[in-house]
């Protein structure tokens, strides 16, 4: 866990400990700090077309090429192709960047993707030239495709061997397929160099945006960006992914793992692209604390509970994950859903929300000390079509989200009846304990390759 995550966990533990109790926070409000830290935000500038710059002094510079996806792009094949382009023929792109002291990383954004590189401050121009050339004319071979495919299949095998990750993957496939960048083995075994070339053409239909975080002079950065992106084919309007939310079915999906001593429980739902992300993030913290109190401290059924919200312009995904002893599958699932129901209409004091928001501000400010994290935050902002000052507005608002905003998020997005339930474990054990809960028919998913 990064330092920012530790700081948030330490502060949130004290703030949210009362969430699962029957007492209202209006009567047990914590003491507020007398001196709140000042809010420091990355300032996004636009020195030129398709160029976003955050000034940051230091020995390194981070750059990122932000590519948007259209509705016709298949996420697993698109991410596979982009990773190939990031490597280059016989890993030539990776090797060239390594000579500059940097490495390239592909970050999947749901509605797009980011190619991110951090290099010595004096080498950002060369890095930009290497990355853009690799995207446009990589001259990939069938051997390159086969080498990455073997790695992908191994990654899928590792994912599917982890019950919680396998459950989350199935939830993604059912409710938010654009977040499924890894895909299924059945698909990957059939990809060829022809598939990759077609996917590359789709990636190149829209000119990428360049994000730079460092102290490069503005005029010099603009000239370099114009040179690297200026000959790119004219941008075309990509068809947007459908905004219709996938509806959770009244059924329990079971991924069979006979004899497994534990059961992975994953519940979640699709989230509208125009949802109030900050209120939802605070609501997720409240729910996460409540579930940890009930499932871990009170019942002793689990070591951890994770509540995550992955936002995207075309709609995101809310997911709750935990693993419990197989013998406690039914009772733990009942307790989890019961606690979600109890969160409906829960009210919070303004004091608690201000302190909770301050904890998130501190976490974000710590996170924004990392150049790579700033590049990703600006990339997400650009892909989502948000204004350049959205990062600053978000950080400032975190200290003042209203209680009715959070209550609305709890009420709208955490309703148990709207959650899709996915269980990974022994089907016989699951059936005996879960069928009496009346959550709908159990559907066993045949995930054999």
mmCIF file with all atom_site columns, N, CA, C and O in Angstrom, residues 45 47 53-58 60-61 63 121 124-125 212-222 224:
data_model
loop_
_atom_site.group_PDB
_atom_site.id
_atom_site.type_symbol
_atom_site.label_atom_id
_atom_site.label_alt_id
_atom_site.label_comp_id
_atom_site.label_asym_id
_atom_site.label_entity_id
_atom_site.label_seq_id
_atom_site.pdbx_PDB_ins_code
_atom_site.Cartn_x
_atom_site.Cartn_y
_atom_site.Cartn_z
_atom_site.occupancy
_atom_site.B_iso_or_equiv
_atom_site.pdbx_formal_charge
_atom_site.auth_seq_id
_atom_site.auth_comp_id
_atom_site.auth_asym_id
_atom_site.auth_atom_id
_atom_site.pdbx_PDB_model_num
ATOM 1   N N  . UNK A 1 45  ? -2.261 23.606 -17.860 1.00 0.00 ? 45  UNK A N  1
ATOM 2   C CA . UNK A 1 45  ? -2.168 24.637 -18.886 1.00 0.00 ? 45  UNK A CA 1
ATOM 3   C C  . UNK A 1 45  ? -2.251 23.975 -20.256 1.00 0.00 ? 45  UNK A C  1
ATOM 4   O O  . UNK A 1 45  ? -1.913 22.802 -20.419 1.00 0.00 ? 45  UNK A O  1
ATOM 5   N N  . UNK A 1 47  ? -0.638 24.851 -23.687 1.00 0.00 ? 47  UNK A N  1
ATOM 6   C CA . UNK A 1 47  ? 0.220  25.682 -24.534 1.00 0.00 ? 47  UNK A CA 1
ATOM 7   C C  . UNK A 1 47  ? -0.048 25.523 -26.033 1.00 0.00 ? 47  UNK A C  1
ATOM 8   O O  . UNK A 1 47  ? 0.422  26.330 -26.820 1.00 0.00 ? 47  UNK A O  1
ATOM 9   N N  . UNK A 1 53  ? -0.212 20.644 -20.041 1.00 0.00 ? 53  UNK A N  1
ATOM 10  C CA . UNK A 1 53  ? 1.068  20.743 -19.335 1.00 0.00 ? 53  UNK A CA 1
ATOM 11  C C  . UNK A 1 53  ? 0.826  21.107 -17.876 1.00 0.00 ? 53  UNK A C  1
ATOM 12  O O  . UNK A 1 53  ? 0.034  22.002 -17.564 1.00 0.00 ? 53  UNK A O  1
ATOM 13  N N  . UNK A 1 54  ? 1.502  20.400 -16.983 1.00 0.00 ? 54  UNK A N  1
ATOM 14  C CA . UNK A 1 54  ? 1.520  20.737 -15.561 1.00 0.00 ? 54  UNK A CA 1
ATOM 15  C C  . UNK A 1 54  ? 2.970  21.039 -15.201 1.00 0.00 ? 54  UNK A C  1
ATOM 16  O O  . UNK A 1 54  ? 3.832  20.174 -15.331 1.00 0.00 ? 54  UNK A O  1
ATOM 17  N N  . UNK A 1 55  ? 3.226  22.255 -14.769 1.00 0.00 ? 55  UNK A N  1
ATOM 18  C CA . UNK A 1 55  ? 4.596  22.632 -14.402 1.00 0.00 ? 55  UNK A CA 1
ATOM 19  C C  . UNK A 1 55  ? 4.977  21.955 -13.093 1.00 0.00 ? 55  UNK A C  1
ATOM 20  O O  . UNK A 1 55  ? 4.243  22.027 -12.110 1.00 0.00 ? 55  UNK A O  1
ATOM 21  N N  . UNK A 1 56  ? 6.135  21.317 -13.106 1.00 0.00 ? 56  UNK A N  1
ATOM 22  C CA . UNK A 1 56  ? 6.602  20.641 -11.914 1.00 0.00 ? 56  UNK A CA 1
ATOM 23  C C  . UNK A 1 56  ? 8.124  20.554 -11.976 1.00 0.00 ? 56  UNK A C  1
ATOM 24  O O  . UNK A 1 56  ? 8.670  19.922 -12.874 1.00 0.00 ? 56  UNK A O  1
ATOM 25  N N  . UNK A 1 57  ? 8.804  21.203 -11.040 1.00 0.00 ? 57  UNK A N  1
ATOM 26  C CA . UNK A 1 57  ? 10.262 21.161 -11.014 1.00 0.00 ? 57  UNK A CA 1
ATOM 27  C C  . UNK A 1 57  ? 10.735 19.805 -10.508 1.00 0.00 ? 57  UNK A C  1
ATOM 28  O O  . UNK A 1 57  ? 10.076 19.177 -9.672  1.00 0.00 ? 57  UNK A O  1
ATOM 29  N N  . UNK A 1 58  ? 11.874 19.360 -11.017 1.00 0.00 ? 58  UNK A N  1
ATOM 30  C CA . UNK A 1 58  ? 12.416 18.092 -10.564 1.00 0.00 ? 58  UNK A CA 1
ATOM 31  C C  . UNK A 1 58  ? 13.358 17.490 -11.580 1.00 0.00 ? 58  UNK A C  1
ATOM 32  O O  . UNK A 1 58  ? 13.490 17.987 -12.709 1.00 0.00 ? 58  UNK A O  1
ATOM 33  N N  . UNK A 1 60  ? 13.119 14.686 -13.192 1.00 0.00 ? 60  UNK A N  1
ATOM 34  C CA . UNK A 1 60  ? 12.500 13.872 -14.237 1.00 0.00 ? 60  UNK A CA 1
ATOM 35  C C  . UNK A 1 60  ? 11.287 14.581 -14.819 1.00 0.00 ? 60  UNK A C  1
ATOM 36  O O  . UNK A 1 60  ? 10.726 15.513 -14.219 1.00 0.00 ? 60  UNK A O  1
ATOM 37  N N  . UNK A 1 61  ? 10.899 14.135 -15.992 1.00 0.00 ? 61  UNK A N  1
ATOM 38  C CA . UNK A 1 61  ? 9.689  14.627 -16.658 1.00 0.00 ? 61  UNK A CA 1
ATOM 39  C C  . UNK A 1 61  ? 8.856  13.415 -17.052 1.00 0.00 ? 61  UNK A C  1
ATOM 40  O O  . UNK A 1 61  ? 9.391  12.416 -17.531 1.00 0.00 ? 61  UNK A O  1
ATOM 41  N N  . UNK A 1 63  ? 5.687  12.089 -19.432 1.00 0.00 ? 63  UNK A N  1
ATOM 42  C CA . UNK A 1 63  ? 4.844  12.402 -20.577 1.00 0.00 ? 63  UNK A CA 1
ATOM 43  C C  . UNK A 1 63  ? 3.861  11.261 -20.782 1.00 0.00 ? 63  UNK A C  1
ATOM 44  O O  . UNK A 1 63  ? 4.113  10.122 -20.384 1.00 0.00 ? 63  UNK A O  1
ATOM 45  N N  . UNK A 1 121 ? 14.840 14.605 -17.029 1.00 0.00 ? 121 UNK A N  1
ATOM 46  C CA . UNK A 1 121 ? 14.244 15.837 -17.527 1.00 0.00 ? 121 UNK A CA 1
ATOM 47  C C  . UNK A 1 121 ? 14.802 16.264 -18.882 1.00 0.00 ? 121 UNK A C  1
ATOM 48  O O  . UNK A 1 121 ? 14.092 16.878 -19.696 1.00 0.00 ? 121 UNK A O  1
ATOM 49  N N  . UNK A 1 124 ? 13.083 14.157 -22.438 1.00 0.00 ? 124 UNK A N  1
ATOM 50  C CA . UNK A 1 124 ? 11.671 14.008 -22.757 1.00 0.00 ? 124 UNK A CA 1
ATOM 51  C C  . UNK A 1 124 ? 11.395 14.134 -24.259 1.00 0.00 ? 124 UNK A C  1
ATOM 52  O O  . UNK A 1 124 ? 10.482 13.494 -24.791 1.00 0.00 ? 124 UNK A O  1
ATOM 53  N N  . UNK A 1 125 ? 12.174 14.957 -24.986 1.00 0.00 ? 125 UNK A N  1
ATOM 54  C CA . UNK A 1 125 ? 11.955 15.101 -26.438 1.00 0.00 ? 125 UNK A CA 1
ATOM 55  C C  . UNK A 1 125 ? 12.216 13.782 -27.150 1.00 0.00 ? 125 UNK A C  1
ATOM 56  O O  . UNK A 1 125 ? 11.440 13.342 -28.003 1.00 0.00 ? 125 UNK A O  1
ATOM 57  N N  . UNK A 1 212 ? 2.150  16.465 -20.381 1.00 0.00 ? 212 UNK A N  1
ATOM 58  C CA . UNK A 1 212 ? 3.527  16.565 -19.903 1.00 0.00 ? 212 UNK A CA 1
ATOM 59  C C  . UNK A 1 212 ? 3.521  17.158 -18.500 1.00 0.00 ? 212 UNK A C  1
ATOM 60  O O  . UNK A 1 212 ? 2.840  18.153 -18.245 1.00 0.00 ? 212 UNK A O  1
ATOM 61  N N  . UNK A 1 213 ? 4.269  16.526 -17.604 1.00 0.00 ? 213 UNK A N  1
ATOM 62  C CA . UNK A 1 213 ? 4.404  17.023 -16.236 1.00 0.00 ? 213 UNK A CA 1
ATOM 63  C C  . UNK A 1 213 ? 5.899  17.191 -15.973 1.00 0.00 ? 213 UNK A C  1
ATOM 64  O O  . UNK A 1 213 ? 6.645  16.213 -15.920 1.00 0.00 ? 213 UNK A O  1
ATOM 65  N N  . UNK A 1 214 ? 6.325  18.424 -15.835 1.00 0.00 ? 214 UNK A N  1
ATOM 66  C CA . UNK A 1 214 ? 7.743  18.718 -15.638 1.00 0.00 ? 214 UNK A CA 1
ATOM 67  C C  . UNK A 1 214 ? 7.993  20.196 -15.832 1.00 0.00 ? 214 UNK A C  1
ATOM 68  O O  . UNK A 1 214 ? 7.058  20.998 -15.923 1.00 0.00 ? 214 UNK A O  1
ATOM 69  N N  . UNK A 1 215 ? 9.263  20.571 -15.944 1.00 0.00 ? 215 UNK A N  1
ATOM 70  C CA . UNK A 1 215 ? 9.590  21.990 -16.067 1.00 0.00 ? 215 UNK A CA 1
ATOM 71  C C  . UNK A 1 215 ? 10.087 22.347 -17.456 1.00 0.00 ? 215 UNK A C  1
ATOM 72  O O  . UNK A 1 215 ? 10.860 23.306 -17.626 1.00 0.00 ? 215 UNK A O  1
ATOM 73  N N  . UNK A 1 216 ? 9.666  21.609 -18.472 1.00 0.00 ? 216 UNK A N  1
ATOM 74  C CA . UNK A 1 216 ? 10.042 21.954 -19.840 1.00 0.00 ? 216 UNK A CA 1
ATOM 75  C C  . UNK A 1 216 ? 9.485  23.328 -20.191 1.00 0.00 ? 216 UNK A C  1
ATOM 76  O O  . UNK A 1 216 ? 8.335  23.643 -19.862 1.00 0.00 ? 216 UNK A O  1
ATOM 77  N N  . UNK A 1 217 ? 10.271 24.160 -20.870 1.00 0.00 ? 217 UNK A N  1
ATOM 78  C CA . UNK A 1 217 ? 9.770  25.477 -21.291 1.00 0.00 ? 217 UNK A CA 1
ATOM 79  C C  . UNK A 1 217 ? 8.540  25.333 -22.170 1.00 0.00 ? 217 UNK A C  1
ATOM 80  O O  . UNK A 1 217 ? 8.461  24.456 -23.030 1.00 0.00 ? 217 UNK A O  1
ATOM 81  N N  . UNK A 1 218 ? 7.590  26.230 -21.957 1.00 0.00 ? 218 UNK A N  1
ATOM 82  C CA . UNK A 1 218 ? 6.310  26.105 -22.661 1.00 0.00 ? 218 UNK A CA 1
ATOM 83  C C  . UNK A 1 218 ? 6.477  26.120 -24.175 1.00 0.00 ? 218 UNK A C  1
ATOM 84  O O  . UNK A 1 218 ? 5.917  25.273 -24.883 1.00 0.00 ? 218 UNK A O  1
ATOM 85  N N  . UNK A 1 219 ? 7.233  27.092 -24.706 1.00 0.00 ? 219 UNK A N  1
ATOM 86  C CA . UNK A 1 219 ? 7.378  27.204 -26.159 1.00 0.00 ? 219 UNK A CA 1
ATOM 87  C C  . UNK A 1 219 ? 8.068  25.972 -26.738 1.00 0.00 ? 219 UNK A C  1
ATOM 88  O O  . UNK A 1 219 ? 7.684  25.456 -27.796 1.00 0.00 ? 219 UNK A O  1
ATOM 89  N N  . UNK A 1 220 ? 9.083  25.483 -26.046 1.00 0.00 ? 220 UNK A N  1
ATOM 90  C CA . UNK A 1 220 ? 9.807  24.306 -26.524 1.00 0.00 ? 220 UNK A CA 1
ATOM 91  C C  . UNK A 1 220 ? 8.911  23.072 -26.508 1.00 0.00 ? 220 UNK A C  1
ATOM 92  O O  . UNK A 1 220 ? 8.938  22.248 -27.435 1.00 0.00 ? 220 UNK A O  1
ATOM 93  N N  . UNK A 1 221 ? 8.103  22.950 -25.487 1.00 0.00 ? 221 UNK A N  1
ATOM 94  C CA . UNK A 1 221 ? 7.173  21.828 -25.391 1.00 0.00 ? 221 UNK A CA 1
ATOM 95  C C  . UNK A 1 221 ? 6.140  21.886 -26.505 1.00 0.00 ? 221 UNK A C  1
ATOM 96  O O  . UNK A 1 221 ? 5.820  20.868 -27.134 1.00 0.00 ? 221 UNK A O  1
ATOM 97  N N  . UNK A 1 222 ? 5.622  23.087 -26.779 1.00 0.00 ? 222 UNK A N  1
ATOM 98  C CA . UNK A 1 222 ? 4.626  23.235 -27.839 1.00 0.00 ? 222 UNK A CA 1
ATOM 99  C C  . UNK A 1 222 ? 5.210  22.881 -29.198 1.00 0.00 ? 222 UNK A C  1
ATOM 100 O O  . UNK A 1 222 ? 4.549  22.229 -30.025 1.00 0.00 ? 222 UNK A O  1
ATOM 101 N N  . UNK A 1 224 ? 7.747  20.824 -29.810 1.00 0.00 ? 224 UNK A N  1
ATOM 102 C CA . UNK A 1 224 ? 7.972  19.382 -29.856 1.00 0.00 ? 224 UNK A CA 1
ATOM 103 C C  . UNK A 1 224 ? 6.662  18.628 -30.069 1.00 0.00 ? 224 UNK A C  1
ATOM 104 O O  . UNK A 1 224 ? 6.602  17.660 -30.836 1.00 0.00 ? 224 UNK A O  1
#
